[in-house]
Short mmCIF file of C-alpha atoms and ligand atoms in Angstrom, two decimals:
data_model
loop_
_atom_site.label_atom_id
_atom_site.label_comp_id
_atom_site.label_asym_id
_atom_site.label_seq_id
_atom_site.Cartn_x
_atom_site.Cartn_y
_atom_site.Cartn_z
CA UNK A 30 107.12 111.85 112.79
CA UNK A 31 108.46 112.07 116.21
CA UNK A 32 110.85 108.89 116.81
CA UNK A 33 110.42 108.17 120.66
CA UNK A 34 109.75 104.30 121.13
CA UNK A 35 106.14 105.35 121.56
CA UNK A 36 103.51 107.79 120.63
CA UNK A 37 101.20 109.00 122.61
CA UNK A 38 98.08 111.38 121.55
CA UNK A 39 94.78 112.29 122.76
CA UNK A 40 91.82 113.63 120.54
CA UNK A 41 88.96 114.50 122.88
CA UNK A 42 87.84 111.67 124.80
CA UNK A 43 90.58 108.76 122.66
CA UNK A 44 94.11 108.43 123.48
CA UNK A 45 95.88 106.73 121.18
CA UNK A 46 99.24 104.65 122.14
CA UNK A 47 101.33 103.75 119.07
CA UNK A 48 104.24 101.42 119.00
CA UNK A 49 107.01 103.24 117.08
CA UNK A 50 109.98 101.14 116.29
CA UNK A 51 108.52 100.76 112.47
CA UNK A 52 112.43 99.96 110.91
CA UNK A 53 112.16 96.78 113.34
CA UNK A 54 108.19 96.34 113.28
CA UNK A 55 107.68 97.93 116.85
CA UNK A 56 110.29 94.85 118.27
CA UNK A 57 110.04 95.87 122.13
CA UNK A 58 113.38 97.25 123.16
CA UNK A 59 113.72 98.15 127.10
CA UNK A 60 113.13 102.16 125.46
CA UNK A 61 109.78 100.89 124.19
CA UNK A 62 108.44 99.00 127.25
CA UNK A 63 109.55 101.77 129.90
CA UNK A 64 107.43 104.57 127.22
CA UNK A 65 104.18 102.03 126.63
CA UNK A 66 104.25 102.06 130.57
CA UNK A 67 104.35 105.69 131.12
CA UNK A 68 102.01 105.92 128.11
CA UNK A 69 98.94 103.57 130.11
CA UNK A 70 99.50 105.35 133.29
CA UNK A 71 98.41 108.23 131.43
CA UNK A 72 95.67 106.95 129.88
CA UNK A 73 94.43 105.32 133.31
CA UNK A 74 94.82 108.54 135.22
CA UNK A 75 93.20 110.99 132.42
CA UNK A 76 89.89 111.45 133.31
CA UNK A 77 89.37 112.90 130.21
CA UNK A 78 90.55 110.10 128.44
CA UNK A 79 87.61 107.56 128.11
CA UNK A 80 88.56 104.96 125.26
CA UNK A 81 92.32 103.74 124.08
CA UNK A 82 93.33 102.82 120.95
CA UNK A 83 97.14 100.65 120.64
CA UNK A 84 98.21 100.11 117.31
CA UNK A 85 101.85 100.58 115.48
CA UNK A 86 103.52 102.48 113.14
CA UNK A 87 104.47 101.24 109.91
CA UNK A 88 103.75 97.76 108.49
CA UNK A 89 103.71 95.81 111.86
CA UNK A 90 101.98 96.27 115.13
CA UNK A 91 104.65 94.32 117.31
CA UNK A 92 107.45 91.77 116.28
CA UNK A 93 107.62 90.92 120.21
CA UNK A 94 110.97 91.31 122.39
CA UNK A 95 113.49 93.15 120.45
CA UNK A 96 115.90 90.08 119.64
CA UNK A 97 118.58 92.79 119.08
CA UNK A 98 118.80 93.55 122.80
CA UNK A 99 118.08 90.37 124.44
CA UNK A 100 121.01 88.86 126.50
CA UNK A 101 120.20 84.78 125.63
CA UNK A 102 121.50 82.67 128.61
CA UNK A 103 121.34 85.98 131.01
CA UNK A 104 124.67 86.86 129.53
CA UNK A 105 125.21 90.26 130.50
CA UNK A 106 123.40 90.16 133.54
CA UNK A 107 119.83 89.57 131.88
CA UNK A 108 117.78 87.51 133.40
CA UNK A 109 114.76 86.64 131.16
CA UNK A 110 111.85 86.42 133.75
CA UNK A 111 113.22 89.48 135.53
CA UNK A 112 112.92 91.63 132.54
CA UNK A 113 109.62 90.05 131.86
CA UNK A 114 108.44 91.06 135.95
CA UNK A 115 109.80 94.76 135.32
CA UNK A 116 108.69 95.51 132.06
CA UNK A 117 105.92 93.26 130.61
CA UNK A 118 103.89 92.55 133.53
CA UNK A 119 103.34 96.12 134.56
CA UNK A 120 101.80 96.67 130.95
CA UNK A 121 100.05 94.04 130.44
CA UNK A 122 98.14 94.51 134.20
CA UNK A 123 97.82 97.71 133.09
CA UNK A 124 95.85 96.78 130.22
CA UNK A 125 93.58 94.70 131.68
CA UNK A 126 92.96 96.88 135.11
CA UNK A 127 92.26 100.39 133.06
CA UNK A 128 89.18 101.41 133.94
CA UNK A 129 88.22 102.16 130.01
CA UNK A 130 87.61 100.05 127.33
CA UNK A 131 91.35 99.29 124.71
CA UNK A 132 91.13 98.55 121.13
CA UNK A 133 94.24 96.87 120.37
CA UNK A 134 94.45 97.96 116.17
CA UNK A 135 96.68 95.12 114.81
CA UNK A 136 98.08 96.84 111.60
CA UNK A 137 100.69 94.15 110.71
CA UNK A 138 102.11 91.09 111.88
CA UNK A 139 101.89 90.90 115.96
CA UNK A 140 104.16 88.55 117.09
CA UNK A 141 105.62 86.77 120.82
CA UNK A 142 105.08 89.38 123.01
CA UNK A 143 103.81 91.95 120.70
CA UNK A 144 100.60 89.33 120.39
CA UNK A 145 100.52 89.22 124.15
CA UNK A 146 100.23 93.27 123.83
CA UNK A 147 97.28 92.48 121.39
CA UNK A 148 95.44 90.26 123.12
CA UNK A 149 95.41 92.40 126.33
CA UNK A 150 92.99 95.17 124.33
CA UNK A 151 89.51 94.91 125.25
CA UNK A 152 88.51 94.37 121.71
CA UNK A 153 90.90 92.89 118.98
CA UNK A 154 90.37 95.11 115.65
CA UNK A 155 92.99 93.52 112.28
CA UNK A 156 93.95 94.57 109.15
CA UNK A 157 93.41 91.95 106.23
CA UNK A 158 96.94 91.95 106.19
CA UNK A 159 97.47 91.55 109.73
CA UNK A 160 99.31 88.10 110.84
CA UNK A 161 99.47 86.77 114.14
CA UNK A 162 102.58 84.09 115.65
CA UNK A 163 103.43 82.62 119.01
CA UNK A 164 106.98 83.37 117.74
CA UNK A 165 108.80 82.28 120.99
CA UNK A 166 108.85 78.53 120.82
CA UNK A 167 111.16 78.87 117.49
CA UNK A 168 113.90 81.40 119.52
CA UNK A 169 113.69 78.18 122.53
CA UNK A 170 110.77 80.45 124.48
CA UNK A 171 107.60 80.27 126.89
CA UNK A 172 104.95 81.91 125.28
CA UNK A 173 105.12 84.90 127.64
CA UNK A 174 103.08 88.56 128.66
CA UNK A 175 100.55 86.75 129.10
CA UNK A 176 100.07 84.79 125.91
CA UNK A 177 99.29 81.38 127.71
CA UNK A 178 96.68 82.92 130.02
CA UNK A 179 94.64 85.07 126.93
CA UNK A 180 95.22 81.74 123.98
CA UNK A 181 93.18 79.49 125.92
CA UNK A 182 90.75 81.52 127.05
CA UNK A 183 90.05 82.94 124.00
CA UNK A 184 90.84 80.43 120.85
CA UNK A 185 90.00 76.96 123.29
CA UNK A 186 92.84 74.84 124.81
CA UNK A 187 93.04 72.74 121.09
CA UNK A 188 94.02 75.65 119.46
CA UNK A 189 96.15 77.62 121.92
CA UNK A 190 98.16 74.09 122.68
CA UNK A 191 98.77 74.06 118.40
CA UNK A 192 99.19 77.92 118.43
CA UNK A 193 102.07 77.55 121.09
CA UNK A 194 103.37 74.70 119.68
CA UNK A 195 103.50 74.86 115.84
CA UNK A 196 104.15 78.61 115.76
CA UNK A 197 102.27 78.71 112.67
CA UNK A 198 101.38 81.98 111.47
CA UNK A 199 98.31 82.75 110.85
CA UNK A 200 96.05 85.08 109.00
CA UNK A 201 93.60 87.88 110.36
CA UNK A 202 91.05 86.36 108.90
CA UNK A 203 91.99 82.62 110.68
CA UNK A 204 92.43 85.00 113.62
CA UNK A 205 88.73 86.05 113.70
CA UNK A 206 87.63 82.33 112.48
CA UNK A 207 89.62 81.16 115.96
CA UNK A 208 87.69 83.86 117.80
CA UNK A 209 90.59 85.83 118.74
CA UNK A 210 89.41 88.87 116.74
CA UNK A 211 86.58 90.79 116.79
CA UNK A 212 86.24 92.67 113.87
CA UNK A 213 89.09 92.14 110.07
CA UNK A 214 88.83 95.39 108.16
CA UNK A 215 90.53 96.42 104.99
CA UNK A 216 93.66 98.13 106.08
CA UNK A 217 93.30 101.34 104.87
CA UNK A 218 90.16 101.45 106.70
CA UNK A 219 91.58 99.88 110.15
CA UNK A 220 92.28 103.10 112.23
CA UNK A 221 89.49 105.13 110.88
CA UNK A 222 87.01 102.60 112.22
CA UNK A 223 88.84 101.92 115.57
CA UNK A 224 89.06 105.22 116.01
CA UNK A 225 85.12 105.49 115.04
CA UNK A 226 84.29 102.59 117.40
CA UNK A 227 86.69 104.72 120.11
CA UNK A 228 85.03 107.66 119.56
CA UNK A 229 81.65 105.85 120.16
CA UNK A 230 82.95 104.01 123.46
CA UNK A 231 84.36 107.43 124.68
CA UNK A 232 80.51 108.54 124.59
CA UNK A 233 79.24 105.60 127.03
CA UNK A 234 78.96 105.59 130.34
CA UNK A 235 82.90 104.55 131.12
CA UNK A 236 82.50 103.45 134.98
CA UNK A 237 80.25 100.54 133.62
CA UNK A 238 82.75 99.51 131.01
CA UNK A 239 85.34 99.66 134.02
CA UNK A 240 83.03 97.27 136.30
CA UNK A 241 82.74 95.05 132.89
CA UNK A 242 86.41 94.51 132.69
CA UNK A 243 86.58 93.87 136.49
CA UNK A 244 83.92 90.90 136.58
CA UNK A 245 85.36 89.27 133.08
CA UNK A 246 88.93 89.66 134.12
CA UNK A 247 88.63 86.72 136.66
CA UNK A 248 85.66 84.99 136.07
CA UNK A 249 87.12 81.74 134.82
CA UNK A 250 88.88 81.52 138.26
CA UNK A 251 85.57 82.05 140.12
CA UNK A 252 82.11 79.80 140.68
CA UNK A 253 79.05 80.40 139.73
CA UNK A 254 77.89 81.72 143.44
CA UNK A 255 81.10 84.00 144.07
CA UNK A 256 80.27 85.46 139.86
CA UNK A 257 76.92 86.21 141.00
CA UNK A 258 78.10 87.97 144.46
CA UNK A 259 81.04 89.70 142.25
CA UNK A 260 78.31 91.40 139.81
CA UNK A 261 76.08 92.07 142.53
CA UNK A 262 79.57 93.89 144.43
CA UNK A 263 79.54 95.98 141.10
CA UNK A 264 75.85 96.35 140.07
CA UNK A 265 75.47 98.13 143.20
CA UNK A 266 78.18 100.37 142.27
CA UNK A 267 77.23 100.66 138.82
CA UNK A 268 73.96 101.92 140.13
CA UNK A 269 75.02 104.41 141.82
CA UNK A 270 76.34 106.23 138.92
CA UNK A 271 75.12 109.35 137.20
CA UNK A 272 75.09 107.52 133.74
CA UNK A 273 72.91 105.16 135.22
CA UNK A 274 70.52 107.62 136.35
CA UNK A 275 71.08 109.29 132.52
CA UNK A 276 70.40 105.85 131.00
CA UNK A 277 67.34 105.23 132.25
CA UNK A 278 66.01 109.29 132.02
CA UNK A 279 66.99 109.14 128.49
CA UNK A 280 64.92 106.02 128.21
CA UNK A 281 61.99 106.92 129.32
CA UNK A 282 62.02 110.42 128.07
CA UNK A 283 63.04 108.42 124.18
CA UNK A 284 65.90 110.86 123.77
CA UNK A 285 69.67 109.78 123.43
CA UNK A 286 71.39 109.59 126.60
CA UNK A 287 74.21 111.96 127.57
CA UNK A 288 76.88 110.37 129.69
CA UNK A 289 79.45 111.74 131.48
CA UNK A 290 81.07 108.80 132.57
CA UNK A 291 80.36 109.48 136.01
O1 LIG B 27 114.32 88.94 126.48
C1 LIG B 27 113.13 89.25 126.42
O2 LIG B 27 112.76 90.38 126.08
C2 LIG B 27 112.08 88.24 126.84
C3 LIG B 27 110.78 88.37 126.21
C4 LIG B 27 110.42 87.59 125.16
C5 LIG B 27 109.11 87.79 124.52
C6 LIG B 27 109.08 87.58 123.02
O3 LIG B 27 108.40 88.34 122.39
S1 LIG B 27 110.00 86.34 122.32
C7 LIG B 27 109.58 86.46 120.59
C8 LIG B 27 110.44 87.49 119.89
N1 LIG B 27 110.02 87.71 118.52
C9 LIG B 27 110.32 86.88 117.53
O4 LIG B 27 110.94 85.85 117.69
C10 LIG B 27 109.88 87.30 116.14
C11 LIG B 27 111.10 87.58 115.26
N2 LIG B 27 110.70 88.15 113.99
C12 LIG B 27 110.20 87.39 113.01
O5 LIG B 27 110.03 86.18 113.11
C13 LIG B 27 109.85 88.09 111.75
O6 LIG B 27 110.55 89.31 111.69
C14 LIG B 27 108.32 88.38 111.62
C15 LIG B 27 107.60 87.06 111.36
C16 LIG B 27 107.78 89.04 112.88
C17 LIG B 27 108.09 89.33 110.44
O7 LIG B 27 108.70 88.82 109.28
P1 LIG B 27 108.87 89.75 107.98
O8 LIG B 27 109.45 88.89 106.92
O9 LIG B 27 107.59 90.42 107.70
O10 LIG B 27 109.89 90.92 108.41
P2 LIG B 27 111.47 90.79 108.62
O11 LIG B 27 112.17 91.09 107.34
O12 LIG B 27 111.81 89.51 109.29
O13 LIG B 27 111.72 91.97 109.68
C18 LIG B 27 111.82 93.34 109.26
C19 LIG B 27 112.94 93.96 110.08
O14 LIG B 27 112.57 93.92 111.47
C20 LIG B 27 114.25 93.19 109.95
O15 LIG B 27 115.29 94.12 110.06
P3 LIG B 27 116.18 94.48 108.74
O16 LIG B 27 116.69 93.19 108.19
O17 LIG B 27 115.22 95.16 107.79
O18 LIG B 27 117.26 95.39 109.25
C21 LIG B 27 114.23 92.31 111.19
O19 LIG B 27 115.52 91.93 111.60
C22 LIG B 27 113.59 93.23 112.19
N3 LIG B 27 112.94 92.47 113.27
C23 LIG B 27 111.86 91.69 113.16
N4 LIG B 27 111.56 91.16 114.34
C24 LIG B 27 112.47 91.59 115.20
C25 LIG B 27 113.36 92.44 114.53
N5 LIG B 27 114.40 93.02 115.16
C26 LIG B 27 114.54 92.78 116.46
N6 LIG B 27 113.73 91.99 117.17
C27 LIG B 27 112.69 91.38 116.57
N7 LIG B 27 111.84 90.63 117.31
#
């Protein structure tokens, strides 16, 4: 296997991104970041790319920033929330702006930021083995990448407050009881079915799944009356498309549609 910090491979319609630091579980070295960045720009501007899988090599899917290379105390010039401004943020926004849908694939423990990574995917597929840990409060951290905008919103402010806190880690299967998973599946059979679901996405009409991310990015931020004007905004879009116009042929004419994701 090829050992750049990050693997990047398309198979028809599915790109897949794969952390590949597996001697340190995927820890996120500068390397890493810089790759993962380059790696979702080209899934974003592939138009032939219509579904992304993230996952990582080996036994983990992220152990978070790579504690190796951190400069604690910006010795060395570091400064902590620079280096999160040039390197996380530009991922994560990438994640959650792609106009297709993400699975994250959580092989193995996900941890600090490397949870963060996880919890930008669209849907959140585990391994039984999988473990999840808001790592950064025992290093003297912020949960960070995001990690205190996704907990909340998607485990409840109880839970994300403990989460943060206790730095607890927990199971897959607590993960999916929280609500922060979609989907636990024996790990032997986690990429084959997030690759299957991929597949399946990468078959849909893609602009849609791009206006669904746009209206559920923000909505917590918005009222009811600007919500309702947002999926109007996009509804008109959305019918505009060819897929739309396939959708409801293949309806009425009781065959399965074939979208283009156009
Ligand atoms: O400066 C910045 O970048 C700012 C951004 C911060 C964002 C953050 O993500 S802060 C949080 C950083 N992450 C952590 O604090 C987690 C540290 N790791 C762990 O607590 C444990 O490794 C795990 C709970 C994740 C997994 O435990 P376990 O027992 O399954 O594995 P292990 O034996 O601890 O780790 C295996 C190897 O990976 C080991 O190396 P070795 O001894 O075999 O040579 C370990 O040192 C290495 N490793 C694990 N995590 C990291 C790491 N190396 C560098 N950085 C890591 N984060």
């Amino acid at each position: 296997m090829s050992d750049a910090p990050v693997l990047y491979q398309v198979d028809g319609a599915v790109a897949t991104i794969t952390l590949n630091r597996p001697d340190v579980l995927n820890a996120l070295n500068v390397a890493l970041m810089v790759s993962l960045r380059e790696a979702m720009a080209s899934a974003t501007s592939d138009e032939a790319v219509r579904a992304v899988i993230v996952t990582g090599a080996g036994r983990g899917f992220s152990a978070g920033a790579d504690l190796a290379s951190t400069s604690p105390g910006g010795s060395g010039g570091g400064d902590t929330g620079n280096l999160l401004r040039e390197r996380y943020h530009p991922v994560i926004l990438a994640m959650r702006n792609m106009p297709k849908p993400i699975i994250s694939a959580v092989n193995g423990v996900a941890a600090g930021a490397g949870m963060s990574i996880a919890m930008a995917g669209d849907i959140i597929l585990a391994g039984r083995s999988a473990t999840f840990l808001q790592a950064f409060s025992k290093i003297g951290l912020v949960p960070d990448a995001g990690s205190t905008w996704f907990l909340p919103r998607y485990v409840g402010d109880v839970r994300a407050r403990a989460l943060a806190i206790l730095a607890d880690r927990i199971s897959a299967q607590d993960a999916q009881s929280f609500g922060l998973v979609w989907q636990v599946h024996e790990d032997a059979d986690l990429l084959p079915r997030a690759q299957e679901m991929a597949a399946k996405l990468a078959a849909m009409p893609t602009r849609a799944y791009a206006f669904i991310k746009q209206a559920l990015n923000d909505s917590h931020q918005r009222d009811l009356p600007a919500q309702l004007e947002l999926e109007a905004t996009l509804q008109s879009q959305a019918g505009q498309t060819e897929d739309f116009r396939e959708g409801v042929a293949a309806f009425l004419q009781k065959r399965p549609p074939q979208f283009k994701g156009r």
